[in-house]
Amino acid sequence: MIRSVIVCLLALLSIPSNASAQSCVGNPVAVQVLGSGARANDRASSSYLLWIDAQARILVDIGGGAFLRFGQAQAKHNDLSLVAISHLHPDHVSDLPALLWLTHQDQARKAPLPIVGPSGNDVAPSFPTFLSRLFDEKTGAFQVLGPTLGATPPKRGGGVRLDVGVVDVTKAEPSIVFDRQGLTVTALGIPHGDLPTLAYRVQTRDVSVVFSSDQTGTTPRCVEFGEGANVLVMHLAIGAGATSGLQAAPAVVGRVAQEAGVGRLIVSHIDLFDLDAAIAELKKFYTGPLTVGADLQCTSVR
Ligand SMILES: [Zn+2]
């Protein structure tokens, strides 16, 4: 009796909250939410995978908890074509050292891993400076990860070698950040308070997916960049009736998706607010297919 109770408790503990553990393998193109949360600790923070056939090819953001979800999704470092970072808030990037902390004995990845992030300003360093502050072999916080930026690997540790790119968030037009292996990825600066932030659009085969990240949704560019996407992932970060200088209200999320004419809207980055009320407000402005994000949830892109 006691043993069976313990087994049941262990089984319950092994099920991650808000994690539906769906597999994306078997879809031609699919979006998997690795982290559907922000600061609430019952979801991993922001992170997404774009799957093509049986490979996770693009990772967008890697907030706290997302590295565990990356493993649970059975994604592989070797399959990644690009890591795209939207901005440098912890809920979007804090698991990056964990992702890269692989030893040479792991044989996880020998080819450089393309990674791209935003330019800097007074309130945030540029992405290359951010990486140097983390991983520089002499001055970084994680000196042992110096080889990620080209230092000669020590006998132990080392990390995944990075091929670093940066996008000027002040550019008016989208920048191409990756264009090979059947994938075209563009990035565009979007309004998220003072913090340099990028939205990403992926085109592959005959479908497109837009990852809008945190933004106020207050410029026409937000709609234009998402125009006609098969799937738009947008952040529902504040509740109904709330206002923020950083995040779009539910009504704005709905309006952007509606005006962009997307095939499906996935809302994510869900925090401590009344989700039902926020969805109800969003639906007053958006009438198309809607998915409410959950960790490890997979959505086929058609
Ligand atoms: Zn965020």
PDB file of N, CA, C and O and ligand atoms in Angstrom, residues 87 91-92 214 247 269, ligand 1:
ATOM      1  N   HIS A  87      15.783  39.082 -27.302  1.00  0.00           N
ATOM      2  CA  HIS A  87      16.300  40.178 -26.477  1.00  0.00           C
ATOM      3  C   HIS A  87      16.903  39.610 -25.205  1.00  0.00           C
ATOM      4  O   HIS A  87      16.850  38.400 -24.980  1.00  0.00           O
ATOM      5  N   ASP A  91      14.120  36.057 -18.915  1.00  0.00           N
ATOM      6  CA  ASP A  91      13.120  35.050 -19.294  1.00  0.00           C
ATOM      7  C   ASP A  91      13.222  34.637 -20.765  1.00  0.00           C
ATOM      8  O   ASP A  91      12.438  33.804 -21.233  1.00  0.00           O
ATOM      9  N   HIS A  92      14.230  35.178 -21.473  1.00  0.00           N
ATOM     10  CA  HIS A  92      14.432  34.794 -22.878  1.00  0.00           C
ATOM     11  C   HIS A  92      15.807  34.201 -23.150  1.00  0.00           C
ATOM     12  O   HIS A  92      16.028  33.641 -24.221  1.00  0.00           O
ATOM     13  N   ASP A 214       8.393  39.652 -27.082  1.00  0.00           N
ATOM     14  CA  ASP A 214       7.751  40.685 -26.261  1.00  0.00           C
ATOM     15  C   ASP A 214       7.695  41.983 -27.056  1.00  0.00           C
ATOM     16  O   ASP A 214       8.703  42.424 -27.598  1.00  0.00           O
ATOM     17  N   GLN A 247       4.557  45.563 -23.004  1.00  0.00           N
ATOM     18  CA  GLN A 247       3.827  44.426 -23.571  1.00  0.00           C
ATOM     19  C   GLN A 247       2.489  44.863 -24.159  1.00  0.00           C
ATOM     20  O   GLN A 247       1.848  45.790 -23.666  1.00  0.00           O
ATOM     21  N   HIS A 269       4.039  33.051 -23.344  1.00  0.00           N
ATOM     22  CA  HIS A 269       4.581  34.029 -22.390  1.00  0.00           C
ATOM     23  C   HIS A 269       3.521  34.366 -21.353  1.00  0.00           C
ATOM     24  O   HIS A 269       3.299  35.517 -20.984  1.00  0.00           O
TER      25      HIS A 269
HETATM   26 ZN    ZN B   1       9.646  38.231 -21.699  1.00  0.00          ZN
END
